Amino acid sequence: MRLVDQVAVITGAGSGIGRATAKKFAREGATVVAADINADTGEETVASIQEEGGEATFQTVDTSSYESVEALVAHATERHGRLDIMFNNAGVANQPYPVLKMPVEEYHRTVSVNQHGVFYGIKAAAQAMKERGGVIINTASIYAQIADRFHFPYHASKGAVVMMTKSAALELARYNIRVVGVAPGLIDTGIVTEWKNDAELWKKIERAHMRRRAGQPEEIANVVAFLASDEATFLNGHVYFADDGAASFKR
Ligand SMILES: NC(=O)c1ccc[n+]([C@@H]2O[C@H](COP(=O)([O-])OP(=O)(O)OC[C@H]3O[C@@H](n4cnc5c(N)ncnc54)[C@H](O)[C@@H]3O)[C@@H](O)[C@H]2O)c1
């Protein structure tokens, strides 16, 4: 129980890594505000936490809107009195196109959620945390470091998450707010369903990991819970890879 008495907001909590982390945080004793653009799946996450005896509420958010993220943080602080942990995790994949043919709207859609959404989460959470301190965790990706074809907007947005993590950590240190990130490899969640439906492609991507398998969302949730906890008090200003070595070898 490493997160007792902690209030945590998690975006993208209706599925995959966000849902697994919401459940993990609740098991560690946190009060969880599970937020997602999809109310049905977000409510399902809350129901499964409550079934286990954990504390959670749902709040709708569209992380591509600052007003929406600000309202989410206000909901958490008004309801629970404070905010200790912000997990800026909601994300989308872009539709694959060569960069020459990438629709400008698709670029903006991806960057709005993955990059601007993380900035909004950092700004709103830091306002709420600046008196007492806290931890902000951002979800990047191995695609912040290695390029794949047809994913230009996703690469751009996740690369930005890495630098936003460093920049915010530097400026927010004076408020005792740590800012860190996690960079997952291939994780078996909704965002990669199209890849999974293509058995050959899925095998190829799995082989890009040292033990040739996709990760499970719980394996990222474990890392995020550690980063959020007092076991990680000297970790700040970095994004930590959780990728079975995928970004560390030539294939
Ligand atoms: N699965 C992977 O292989 C992988 C690898 C690296 C990084 N990531 C990142 O992990 C994060 C979580 O993704 P996941 O793998 O759990 O995928 P997922 O699709 O299972 O979950 C993403 C969640 O974000 C929500 N969401 C999407 N747009 C939103 C918005 N505008 N506002 C609020 N919520 C929104 C979705 O409704 C969904 O519940 C993303 O940032 C993703 O880029 C995933």
PDB file of C-alpha atoms and ligand atoms in Angstrom:
ATOM      1  CA  MET A   1       0.000   0.000   0.000  1.00  0.00           C
ATOM      2  CA  ARG A   2       2.394   2.672  -1.249  1.00  0.00           C
ATOM      3  CA  LEU A   3      -0.172   5.345  -2.185  1.00  0.00           C
ATOM      4  CA  VAL A   4      -2.355   5.563   0.927  1.00  0.00           C
ATOM      5  CA  ASP A   5      -4.079   8.966   1.336  1.00  0.00           C
ATOM      6  CA  GLN A   6      -2.941  10.047  -2.139  1.00  0.00           C
ATOM      7  CA  VAL A   7      -5.378  11.583  -4.630  1.00  0.00           C
ATOM      8  CA  ALA A   8      -4.567  10.609  -8.214  1.00  0.00           C
ATOM      9  CA  VAL A   9      -5.986  11.718 -11.560  1.00  0.00           C
ATOM     10  CA  ILE A  10      -5.461   9.373 -14.519  1.00  0.00           C
ATOM     11  CA  THR A  11      -6.367  10.295 -18.100  1.00  0.00           C
ATOM     12  CA  GLY A  12      -7.157   7.570 -20.601  1.00  0.00           C
ATOM     13  CA  ALA A  13      -8.366   5.470 -17.657  1.00  0.00           C
ATOM     14  CA  GLY A  14     -11.081   3.746 -19.687  1.00  0.00           C
ATOM     15  CA  SER A  15      -8.707   1.310 -21.368  1.00  0.00           C
ATOM     16  CA  GLY A  16      -5.296  -0.312 -21.534  1.00  0.00           C
ATOM     17  CA  ILE A  17      -2.461   1.281 -19.571  1.00  0.00           C
ATOM     18  CA  GLY A  18      -4.696   3.924 -17.945  1.00  0.00           C
ATOM     19  CA  ARG A  19      -7.208   1.339 -16.712  1.00  0.00           C
ATOM     20  CA  ALA A  20      -4.494  -1.002 -15.402  1.00  0.00           C
ATOM     21  CA  THR A  21      -2.843   1.921 -13.606  1.00  0.00           C
ATOM     22  CA  ALA A  22      -6.129   3.113 -12.087  1.00  0.00           C
ATOM     23  CA  LYS A  23      -6.645  -0.373 -10.661  1.00  0.00           C
ATOM     24  CA  LYS A  24      -3.049  -0.611  -9.450  1.00  0.00           C
ATOM     25  CA  PHE A  25      -3.172   2.846  -7.797  1.00  0.00           C
ATOM     26  CA  ALA A  26      -6.419   1.934  -6.014  1.00  0.00           C
ATOM     27  CA  ARG A  27      -4.892  -1.340  -4.769  1.00  0.00           C
ATOM     28  CA  GLU A  28      -1.971   0.727  -3.441  1.00  0.00           C
ATOM     29  CA  GLY A  29      -4.453   2.804  -1.415  1.00  0.00           C
ATOM     30  CA  ALA A  30      -4.939   5.880  -3.634  1.00  0.00           C
ATOM     31  CA  THR A  31      -8.232   7.644  -4.231  1.00  0.00           C
ATOM     32  CA  VAL A  32      -8.512   7.589  -8.012  1.00  0.00           C
ATOM     33  CA  VAL A  33     -10.214  10.031 -10.370  1.00  0.00           C
ATOM     34  CA  ALA A  34     -10.467   7.984 -13.552  1.00  0.00           C
ATOM     35  CA  ALA A  35     -10.892  10.247 -16.584  1.00  0.00           C
ATOM     36  CA  ASP A  36     -11.534   9.419 -20.210  1.00  0.00           C
ATOM     37  CA  ILE A  37     -13.280  10.775 -23.294  1.00  0.00           C
ATOM     38  CA  ASN A  38     -15.268   7.537 -23.337  1.00  0.00           C
ATOM     39  CA  ALA A  39     -17.690   7.608 -20.377  1.00  0.00           C
ATOM     40  CA  ASP A  40     -18.825   3.977 -20.766  1.00  0.00           C
ATOM     41  CA  THR A  41     -15.359   2.458 -20.511  1.00  0.00           C
ATOM     42  CA  GLY A  42     -14.309   4.967 -17.853  1.00  0.00           C
ATOM     43  CA  GLU A  43     -17.287   4.025 -15.692  1.00  0.00           C
ATOM     44  CA  GLU A  44     -16.379   0.338 -16.170  1.00  0.00           C
ATOM     45  CA  THR A  45     -12.915   1.037 -14.760  1.00  0.00           C
ATOM     46  CA  VAL A  46     -14.469   2.741 -11.720  1.00  0.00           C
ATOM     47  CA  ALA A  47     -16.924  -0.130 -11.195  1.00  0.00           C
ATOM     48  CA  SER A  48     -14.129  -2.711 -11.260  1.00  0.00           C
ATOM     49  CA  ILE A  49     -12.125  -0.708  -8.695  1.00  0.00           C
ATOM     50  CA  GLN A  50     -15.161  -0.357  -6.429  1.00  0.00           C
ATOM     51  CA  GLU A  51     -15.857  -4.109  -6.708  1.00  0.00           C
ATOM     52  CA  GLU A  52     -12.405  -4.693  -5.223  1.00  0.00           C
ATOM     53  CA  GLY A  53     -13.173  -2.241  -2.393  1.00  0.00           C
ATOM     54  CA  GLY A  54     -11.111   0.614  -3.837  1.00  0.00           C
ATOM     55  CA  GLU A  55     -12.041   4.293  -4.048  1.00  0.00           C
ATOM     56  CA  ALA A  56     -12.654   5.817  -7.472  1.00  0.00           C
ATOM     57  CA  THR A  57     -14.870   8.259  -9.346  1.00  0.00           C
ATOM     58  CA  PHE A  58     -15.218   8.926 -13.058  1.00  0.00           C
ATOM     59  CA  GLN A  59     -14.893  12.262 -14.818  1.00  0.00           C
ATOM     60  CA  THR A  60     -15.274  12.860 -18.548  1.00  0.00           C
ATOM     61  CA  VAL A  61     -12.349  14.673 -20.148  1.00  0.00           C
ATOM     62  CA  ASP A  62     -11.151  15.578 -23.600  1.00  0.00           C
ATOM     63  CA  THR A  63      -7.447  16.150 -23.081  1.00  0.00           C
ATOM     64  CA  SER A  64      -7.199  18.128 -26.323  1.00  0.00           C
ATOM     65  CA  SER A  65      -9.104  20.959 -24.582  1.00  0.00           C
ATOM     66  CA  TYR A  66      -7.452  23.001 -21.820  1.00  0.00           C
ATOM     67  CA  GLU A  67     -10.851  23.932 -20.327  1.00  0.00           C
ATOM     68  CA  SER A  68     -11.742  20.256 -20.086  1.00  0.00           C
ATOM     69  CA  VAL A  69      -8.458  19.300 -18.360  1.00  0.00           C
ATOM     70  CA  GLU A  70      -8.733  22.271 -16.004  1.00  0.00           C
ATOM     71  CA  ALA A  71     -12.280  21.181 -15.091  1.00  0.00           C
ATOM     72  CA  LEU A  72     -11.000  17.658 -14.427  1.00  0.00           C
ATOM     73  CA  VAL A  73      -8.371  18.896 -11.993  1.00  0.00           C
ATOM     74  CA  ALA A  74     -10.924  21.219 -10.351  1.00  0.00           C
ATOM     75  CA  HIS A  75     -13.259  18.246  -9.906  1.00  0.00           C
ATOM     76  CA  ALA A  76     -10.482  16.281  -8.167  1.00  0.00           C
ATOM     77  CA  THR A  77      -9.477  19.092  -5.820  1.00  0.00           C
ATOM     78  CA  GLU A  78     -13.042  20.146  -4.990  1.00  0.00           C
ATOM     79  CA  ARG A  79     -14.130  16.604  -4.293  1.00  0.00           C
ATOM     80  CA  HIS A  80     -11.026  15.315  -2.520  1.00  0.00           C
ATOM     81  CA  GLY A  81      -9.390  18.490  -1.218  1.00  0.00           C
ATOM     82  CA  ARG A  82      -6.142  18.121  -3.130  1.00  0.00           C
ATOM     83  CA  LEU A  83      -4.213  16.471  -5.938  1.00  0.00           C
ATOM     84  CA  ASP A  84      -1.046  14.439  -5.354  1.00  0.00           C
ATOM     85  CA  ILE A  85      -0.513  12.452  -8.562  1.00  0.00           C
ATOM     86  CA  MET A  86      -1.366  13.355 -12.169  1.00  0.00           C
ATOM     87  CA  PHE A  87      -0.922  10.661 -14.819  1.00  0.00           C
ATOM     88  CA  ASN A  88      -1.130  12.317 -18.255  1.00  0.00           C
ATOM     89  CA  ASN A  89      -1.665   9.139 -20.213  1.00  0.00           C
ATOM     90  CA  ALA A  90      -4.494   9.571 -22.747  1.00  0.00           C
ATOM     91  CA  GLY A  91      -3.252   9.114 -26.283  1.00  0.00           C
ATOM     92  CA  VAL A  92      -4.211   8.250 -29.826  1.00  0.00           C
ATOM     93  CA  ALA A  93      -2.395   6.682 -32.768  1.00  0.00           C
ATOM     94  CA  ASN A  94      -2.371   8.502 -36.092  1.00  0.00           C
ATOM     95  CA  GLN A  95      -3.812   6.922 -39.216  1.00  0.00           C
ATOM     96  CA  PRO A  96      -0.779   5.699 -41.174  1.00  0.00           C
ATOM     97  CA  TYR A  97       0.246   7.783 -44.191  1.00  0.00           C
ATOM     98  CA  PRO A  98       3.610   8.646 -45.714  1.00  0.00           C
ATOM     99  CA  VAL A  99       4.647  12.059 -44.445  1.00  0.00           C
ATOM    100  CA  LEU A 100       4.206  13.485 -47.962  1.00  0.00           C
ATOM    101  CA  LYS A 101       0.558  12.482 -47.878  1.00  0.00           C
ATOM    102  CA  MET A 102      -0.157  12.971 -44.169  1.00  0.00           C
ATOM    103  CA  PRO A 103      -3.386  14.977 -43.902  1.00  0.00           C
ATOM    104  CA  VAL A 104      -2.726  18.154 -41.948  1.00  0.00           C
ATOM    105  CA  GLU A 105      -5.895  17.479 -39.914  1.00  0.00           C
ATOM    106  CA  GLU A 106      -4.559  14.053 -38.876  1.00  0.00           C
ATOM    107  CA  TYR A 107      -1.311  15.626 -37.725  1.00  0.00           C
ATOM    108  CA  HIS A 108      -3.223  18.189 -35.650  1.00  0.00           C
ATOM    109  CA  ARG A 109      -5.638  15.601 -34.210  1.00  0.00           C
ATOM    110  CA  THR A 110      -2.755  13.447 -32.968  1.00  0.00           C
ATOM    111  CA  VAL A 111      -0.670  16.302 -31.618  1.00  0.00           C
ATOM    112  CA  SER A 112      -3.706  17.877 -29.923  1.00  0.00           C
ATOM    113  CA  VAL A 113      -4.308  14.829 -27.754  1.00  0.00           C
ATOM    114  CA  ASN A 114      -0.807  13.424 -27.273  1.00  0.00           C
ATOM    115  CA  GLN A 115       1.233  16.605 -26.978  1.00  0.00           C
ATOM    116  CA  HIS A 116      -1.065  19.497 -26.109  1.00  0.00           C
ATOM    117  CA  GLY A 117      -3.036  17.245 -23.758  1.00  0.00           C
ATOM    118  CA  VAL A 118       0.124  16.527 -21.757  1.00  0.00           C
ATOM    119  CA  PHE A 119       0.957  20.251 -21.550  1.00  0.00           C
ATOM    120  CA  TYR A 120      -2.582  20.976 -20.330  1.00  0.00           C
ATOM    121  CA  GLY A 121      -2.285  18.223 -17.726  1.00  0.00           C
ATOM    122  CA  ILE A 122       1.076  19.521 -16.500  1.00  0.00           C
ATOM    123  CA  LYS A 123      -0.164  23.115 -16.264  1.00  0.00           C
ATOM    124  CA  ALA A 124      -3.474  22.373 -14.538  1.00  0.00           C
ATOM    125  CA  ALA A 125      -1.996  19.798 -12.142  1.00  0.00           C
ATOM    126  CA  ALA A 126       0.970  21.993 -11.192  1.00  0.00           C
ATOM    127  CA  GLN A 127      -1.402  24.822 -10.254  1.00  0.00           C
ATOM    128  CA  ALA A 128      -3.204  22.438  -7.906  1.00  0.00           C
ATOM    129  CA  MET A 129       0.014  20.946  -6.489  1.00  0.00           C
ATOM    130  CA  LYS A 130       2.190  24.000  -5.971  1.00  0.00           C
ATOM    131  CA  GLU A 131       1.448  24.445  -2.263  1.00  0.00           C
ATOM    132  CA  ARG A 132       2.036  20.811  -1.209  1.00  0.00           C
ATOM    133  CA  GLY A 133       4.130  19.246  -3.979  1.00  0.00           C
ATOM    134  CA  GLY A 134       3.235  16.182  -6.016  1.00  0.00           C
ATOM    135  CA  VAL A 135       4.154  13.908  -8.896  1.00  0.00           C
ATOM    136  CA  ILE A 136       3.282  14.317 -12.572  1.00  0.00           C
ATOM    137  CA  ILE A 137       3.821  11.302 -14.832  1.00  0.00           C
ATOM    138  CA  ASN A 138       3.552  11.501 -18.616  1.00  0.00           C
ATOM    139  CA  THR A 139       3.182   8.643 -21.075  1.00  0.00           C
ATOM    140  CA  ALA A 140       5.692   8.880 -23.914  1.00  0.00           C
ATOM    141  CA  SER A 141       6.674   5.895 -26.095  1.00  0.00           C
ATOM    142  CA  ILE A 142       9.703   4.181 -27.606  1.00  0.00           C
ATOM    143  CA  TYR A 143       8.455   6.070 -30.688  1.00  0.00           C
ATOM    144  CA  ALA A 144       9.823   9.185 -28.998  1.00  0.00           C
ATOM    145  CA  GLN A 145      13.262   7.764 -29.784  1.00  0.00           C
ATOM    146  CA  ILE A 146      13.055   5.414 -32.769  1.00  0.00           C
ATOM    147  CA  ALA A 147      11.334   6.174 -36.060  1.00  0.00           C
ATOM    148  CA  ASP A 148       8.885   3.965 -37.897  1.00  0.00           C
ATOM    149  CA  ARG A 149       7.350   4.725 -41.261  1.00  0.00           C
ATOM    150  CA  PHE A 150       3.983   6.475 -41.519  1.00  0.00           C
ATOM    151  CA  HIS A 151       3.847   7.659 -37.892  1.00  0.00           C
ATOM    152  CA  PHE A 152       5.145  11.194 -38.228  1.00  0.00           C
ATOM    153  CA  PRO A 153       2.512  12.884 -36.004  1.00  0.00           C
ATOM    154  CA  TYR A 154       2.818  10.235 -33.287  1.00  0.00           C
ATOM    155  CA  HIS A 155       6.620  10.571 -33.275  1.00  0.00           C
ATOM    156  CA  ALA A 156       6.361  14.357 -33.134  1.00  0.00           C
ATOM    157  CA  SER A 157       3.938  14.255 -30.220  1.00  0.00           C
ATOM    158  CA  LYS A 158       5.809  11.651 -28.165  1.00  0.00           C
ATOM    159  CA  GLY A 159       9.165  13.329 -28.752  1.00  0.00           C
ATOM    160  CA  ALA A 160       7.602  16.479 -27.361  1.00  0.00           C
ATOM    161  CA  VAL A 161       6.428  14.599 -24.270  1.00  0.00           C
ATOM    162  CA  VAL A 162      10.056  13.751 -23.449  1.00  0.00           C
ATOM    163  CA  MET A 163      11.191  17.390 -23.594  1.00  0.00           C
ATOM    164  CA  MET A 164       8.061  18.663 -21.818  1.00  0.00           C
ATOM    165  CA  THR A 165       8.863  16.236 -18.993  1.00  0.00           C
ATOM    166  CA  LYS A 166      12.402  17.609 -18.628  1.00  0.00           C
ATOM    167  CA  SER A 167      11.389  21.251 -18.983  1.00  0.00           C
ATOM    168  CA  ALA A 168       8.489  21.036 -16.528  1.00  0.00           C
ATOM    169  CA  ALA A 169      10.592  19.079 -14.008  1.00  0.00           C
ATOM    170  CA  LEU A 170      13.198  21.834 -14.024  1.00  0.00           C
ATOM    171  CA  GLU A 171      10.686  24.628 -13.488  1.00  0.00           C
ATOM    172  CA  LEU A 172       8.461  22.818 -10.997  1.00  0.00           C
ATOM    173  CA  ALA A 173      11.279  21.518  -8.786  1.00  0.00           C
ATOM    174  CA  ARG A 174      10.973  24.654  -6.604  1.00  0.00           C
ATOM    175  CA  TYR A 175       7.425  23.535  -5.712  1.00  0.00           C
ATOM    176  CA  ASN A 176       8.588  20.016  -4.841  1.00  0.00           C
ATOM    177  CA  ILE A 177       6.741  18.652  -7.844  1.00  0.00           C
ATOM    178  CA  ARG A 178       8.505  15.775  -9.596  1.00  0.00           C
ATOM    179  CA  VAL A 179       7.822  15.309 -13.313  1.00  0.00           C
ATOM    180  CA  VAL A 180       8.720  11.978 -14.891  1.00  0.00           C
ATOM    181  CA  GLY A 181       7.616   9.885 -17.826  1.00  0.00           C
ATOM    182  CA  VAL A 182       7.279   6.300 -18.943  1.00  0.00           C
ATOM    183  CA  ALA A 183       8.081   5.144 -22.480  1.00  0.00           C
ATOM    184  CA  PRO A 184       6.375   1.833 -23.198  1.00  0.00           C
ATOM    185  CA  GLY A 185       7.272  -0.580 -25.973  1.00  0.00           C
ATOM    186  CA  LEU A 186       4.522  -2.590 -27.642  1.00  0.00           C
ATOM    187  CA  ILE A 187       1.739  -3.110 -25.108  1.00  0.00           C
ATOM    188  CA  ASP A 188      -1.316  -5.243 -25.840  1.00  0.00           C
ATOM    189  CA  THR A 189      -4.056  -2.573 -25.613  1.00  0.00           C
ATOM    190  CA  GLY A 190      -6.793  -1.008 -27.704  1.00  0.00           C
ATOM    191  CA  ILE A 191      -4.475   1.448 -29.449  1.00  0.00           C
ATOM    192  CA  VAL A 192      -2.704  -1.385 -31.320  1.00  0.00           C
ATOM    193  CA  THR A 193      -5.771  -3.491 -32.168  1.00  0.00           C
ATOM    194  CA  GLU A 194      -5.289  -2.946 -35.898  1.00  0.00           C
ATOM    195  CA  TRP A 195      -1.722  -4.268 -35.672  1.00  0.00           C
ATOM    196  CA  LYS A 196      -2.873  -7.259 -33.622  1.00  0.00           C
ATOM    197  CA  ASN A 197      -5.465  -8.151 -36.242  1.00  0.00           C
ATOM    198  CA  ASP A 198      -2.610  -8.656 -38.717  1.00  0.00           C
ATOM    199  CA  ALA A 199      -0.902 -11.783 -37.300  1.00  0.00           C
ATOM    200  CA  GLU A 200       2.282 -11.403 -39.397  1.00  0.00           C
ATOM    201  CA  LEU A 201       2.712  -7.758 -38.463  1.00  0.00           C
ATOM    202  CA  TRP A 202       2.075  -8.474 -34.790  1.00  0.00           C
ATOM    203  CA  LYS A 203       4.778 -11.188 -34.764  1.00  0.00           C
ATOM    204  CA  LYS A 204       7.199  -8.820 -36.461  1.00  0.00           C
ATOM    205  CA  ILE A 205       6.614  -6.107 -33.861  1.00  0.00           C
ATOM    206  CA  GLU A 206       6.844  -8.607 -31.023  1.00  0.00           C
ATOM    207  CA  ARG A 207      10.227  -9.723 -32.406  1.00  0.00           C
ATOM    208  CA  ALA A 208      11.427  -6.135 -32.016  1.00  0.00           C
ATOM    209  CA  HIS A 209      11.467  -6.781 -28.241  1.00  0.00           C
ATOM    210  CA  MET A 210      14.345  -8.691 -26.634  1.00  0.00           C
ATOM    211  CA  ARG A 211      12.083 -11.484 -25.381  1.00  0.00           C
ATOM    212  CA  ARG A 212       9.896 -11.321 -28.466  1.00  0.00           C
ATOM    213  CA  ARG A 213       6.580 -10.556 -26.852  1.00  0.00           C
ATOM    214  CA  ALA A 214       4.222  -7.663 -26.315  1.00  0.00           C
ATOM    215  CA  GLY A 215       3.913  -6.269 -22.810  1.00  0.00           C
ATOM    216  CA  GLN A 216       0.724  -6.287 -20.779  1.00  0.00           C
ATOM    217  CA  PRO A 217      -0.740  -3.016 -19.482  1.00  0.00           C
ATOM    218  CA  GLU A 218      -0.186  -4.198 -15.907  1.00  0.00           C
ATOM    219  CA  GLU A 219       3.574  -4.251 -16.589  1.00  0.00           C
ATOM    220  CA  ILE A 220       3.438  -0.515 -17.291  1.00  0.00           C
ATOM    221  CA  ALA A 221       1.058   0.134 -14.383  1.00  0.00           C
ATOM    222  CA  ASN A 222       3.648  -1.405 -12.025  1.00  0.00           C
ATOM    223  CA  VAL A 223       6.276   1.044 -13.279  1.00  0.00           C
ATOM    224  CA  VAL A 224       3.929   4.024 -12.995  1.00  0.00           C
ATOM    225  CA  ALA A 225       2.931   3.079  -9.428  1.00  0.00           C
ATOM    226  CA  PHE A 226       6.604   2.914  -8.503  1.00  0.00           C
ATOM    227  CA  LEU A 227       7.302   6.290 -10.145  1.00  0.00           C
ATOM    228  CA  ALA A 228       4.370   7.796  -8.224  1.00  0.00           C
ATOM    229  CA  SER A 229       5.472   6.373  -4.892  1.00  0.00           C
ATOM    230  CA  ASP A 230       7.910   7.530  -2.222  1.00  0.00           C
ATOM    231  CA  GLU A 231      10.274   4.791  -3.393  1.00  0.00           C
ATOM    232  CA  ALA A 232      11.049   7.053  -6.354  1.00  0.00           C
ATOM    233  CA  THR A 233      11.766  10.326  -4.538  1.00  0.00           C
ATOM    234  CA  PHE A 234      15.096  10.884  -6.345  1.00  0.00           C
ATOM    235  CA  LEU A 235      13.656  10.203  -9.808  1.00  0.00           C
ATOM    236  CA  ASN A 236      12.905  13.407 -11.661  1.00  0.00           C
ATOM    237  CA  GLY A 237      13.162  14.958 -15.118  1.00  0.00           C
ATOM    238  CA  HIS A 238      13.561  11.695 -17.043  1.00  0.00           C
ATOM    239  CA  VAL A 239      11.416   9.391 -19.113  1.00  0.00           C
ATOM    240  CA  TYR A 240      11.926   5.747 -18.180  1.00  0.00           C
ATOM    241  CA  PHE A 241      11.766   3.074 -20.860  1.00  0.00           C
ATOM    242  CA  ALA A 242       9.580   0.059 -20.153  1.00  0.00           C
ATOM    243  CA  ASP A 243      10.062  -1.788 -23.424  1.00  0.00           C
ATOM    244  CA  ASP A 244      11.872  -5.100 -22.904  1.00  0.00           C
ATOM    245  CA  GLY A 245      14.890  -3.468 -24.486  1.00  0.00           C
ATOM    246  CA  ALA A 246      13.131  -2.664 -27.774  1.00  0.00           C
ATOM    247  CA  ALA A 247      14.771   0.739 -28.119  1.00  0.00           C
ATOM    248  CA  SER A 248      18.210  -0.688 -27.235  1.00  0.00           C
ATOM    249  CA  PHE A 249      19.094  -2.993 -30.123  1.00  0.00           C
ATOM    250  CA  LYS A 250      19.380  -3.066 -33.902  1.00  0.00           C
ATOM    251  CA  ARG A 251      16.940  -5.359 -35.678  1.00  0.00           C
TER     252      ARG A 251
HETATM  253  N1  LIG B   1      -0.067   0.227 -26.388  1.00  0.00           N
HETATM  254  C1  LIG B   1       1.143   0.547 -26.820  1.00  0.00           C
HETATM  255  O1  LIG B   1       1.815  -0.246 -27.519  1.00  0.00           O
HETATM  256  C2  LIG B   1       1.753   1.863 -26.431  1.00  0.00           C
HETATM  257  C3  LIG B   1       3.131   2.044 -26.601  1.00  0.00           C
HETATM  258  C4  LIG B   1       3.705   3.243 -26.247  1.00  0.00           C
HETATM  259  C5  LIG B   1       2.930   4.260 -25.726  1.00  0.00           C
HETATM  260  N2  LIG B   1       1.590   4.066 -25.579  1.00  0.00           N
HETATM  261  C6  LIG B   1       0.812   5.182 -25.030  1.00  0.00           C
HETATM  262  O2  LIG B   1       0.125   4.738 -23.877  1.00  0.00           O
HETATM  263  C7  LIG B   1      -0.980   5.614 -23.627  1.00  0.00           C
HETATM  264  C8  LIG B   1      -2.202   4.785 -23.310  1.00  0.00           C
HETATM  265  O3  LIG B   1      -2.559   4.046 -24.466  1.00  0.00           O
HETATM  266  P1  LIG B   1      -3.060   2.540 -24.398  1.00  0.00           P
HETATM  267  O4  LIG B   1      -2.003   1.709 -25.016  1.00  0.00           O
HETATM  268  O5  LIG B   1      -3.545   2.189 -23.053  1.00  0.00           O
HETATM  269  O6  LIG B   1      -4.246   2.633 -25.472  1.00  0.00           O
HETATM  270  P2  LIG B   1      -5.828   2.524 -25.298  1.00  0.00           P
HETATM  271  O7  LIG B   1      -6.369   2.895 -26.637  1.00  0.00           O
HETATM  272  O8  LIG B   1      -6.177   1.187 -24.740  1.00  0.00           O
HETATM  273  O9  LIG B   1      -6.194   3.640 -24.228  1.00  0.00           O
HETATM  274  C9  LIG B   1      -6.196   5.013 -24.549  1.00  0.00           C
HETATM  275  C10 LIG B   1      -7.335   5.678 -23.795  1.00  0.00           C
HETATM  276  O10 LIG B   1      -7.263   7.089 -24.036  1.00  0.00           O
HETATM  277  C11 LIG B   1      -8.589   7.574 -24.241  1.00  0.00           C
HETATM  278  N3  LIG B   1      -8.539   8.819 -25.022  1.00  0.00           N
HETATM  279  C12 LIG B   1      -8.264   8.979 -26.328  1.00  0.00           C
HETATM  280  N4  LIG B   1      -8.362  10.265 -26.674  1.00  0.00           N
HETATM  281  C13 LIG B   1      -8.697  10.958 -25.552  1.00  0.00           C
HETATM  282  C14 LIG B   1      -8.942  12.323 -25.264  1.00  0.00           C
HETATM  283  N5  LIG B   1      -8.871  13.266 -26.218  1.00  0.00           N
HETATM  284  N6  LIG B   1      -9.267  12.672 -23.997  1.00  0.00           N
HETATM  285  C15 LIG B   1      -9.346  11.724 -23.031  1.00  0.00           C
HETATM  286  N7  LIG B   1      -9.147  10.415 -23.247  1.00  0.00           N
HETATM  287  C16 LIG B   1      -8.809  10.024 -24.497  1.00  0.00           C
HETATM  288  C17 LIG B   1      -9.277   6.457 -24.993  1.00  0.00           C
HETATM  289  O11 LIG B   1     -10.695   6.573 -24.917  1.00  0.00           O
HETATM  290  C18 LIG B   1      -8.724   5.224 -24.286  1.00  0.00           C
HETATM  291  O12 LIG B   1      -9.516   4.854 -23.187  1.00  0.00           O
HETATM  292  C19 LIG B   1      -1.101   6.490 -24.885  1.00  0.00           C
HETATM  293  O13 LIG B   1      -0.539   7.752 -24.623  1.00  0.00           O
HETATM  294  C20 LIG B   1      -0.275   5.745 -25.911  1.00  0.00           C
HETATM  295  O14 LIG B   1       0.236   6.599 -26.906  1.00  0.00           O
HETATM  296  C21 LIG B   1       0.997   2.891 -25.898  1.00  0.00           C
END
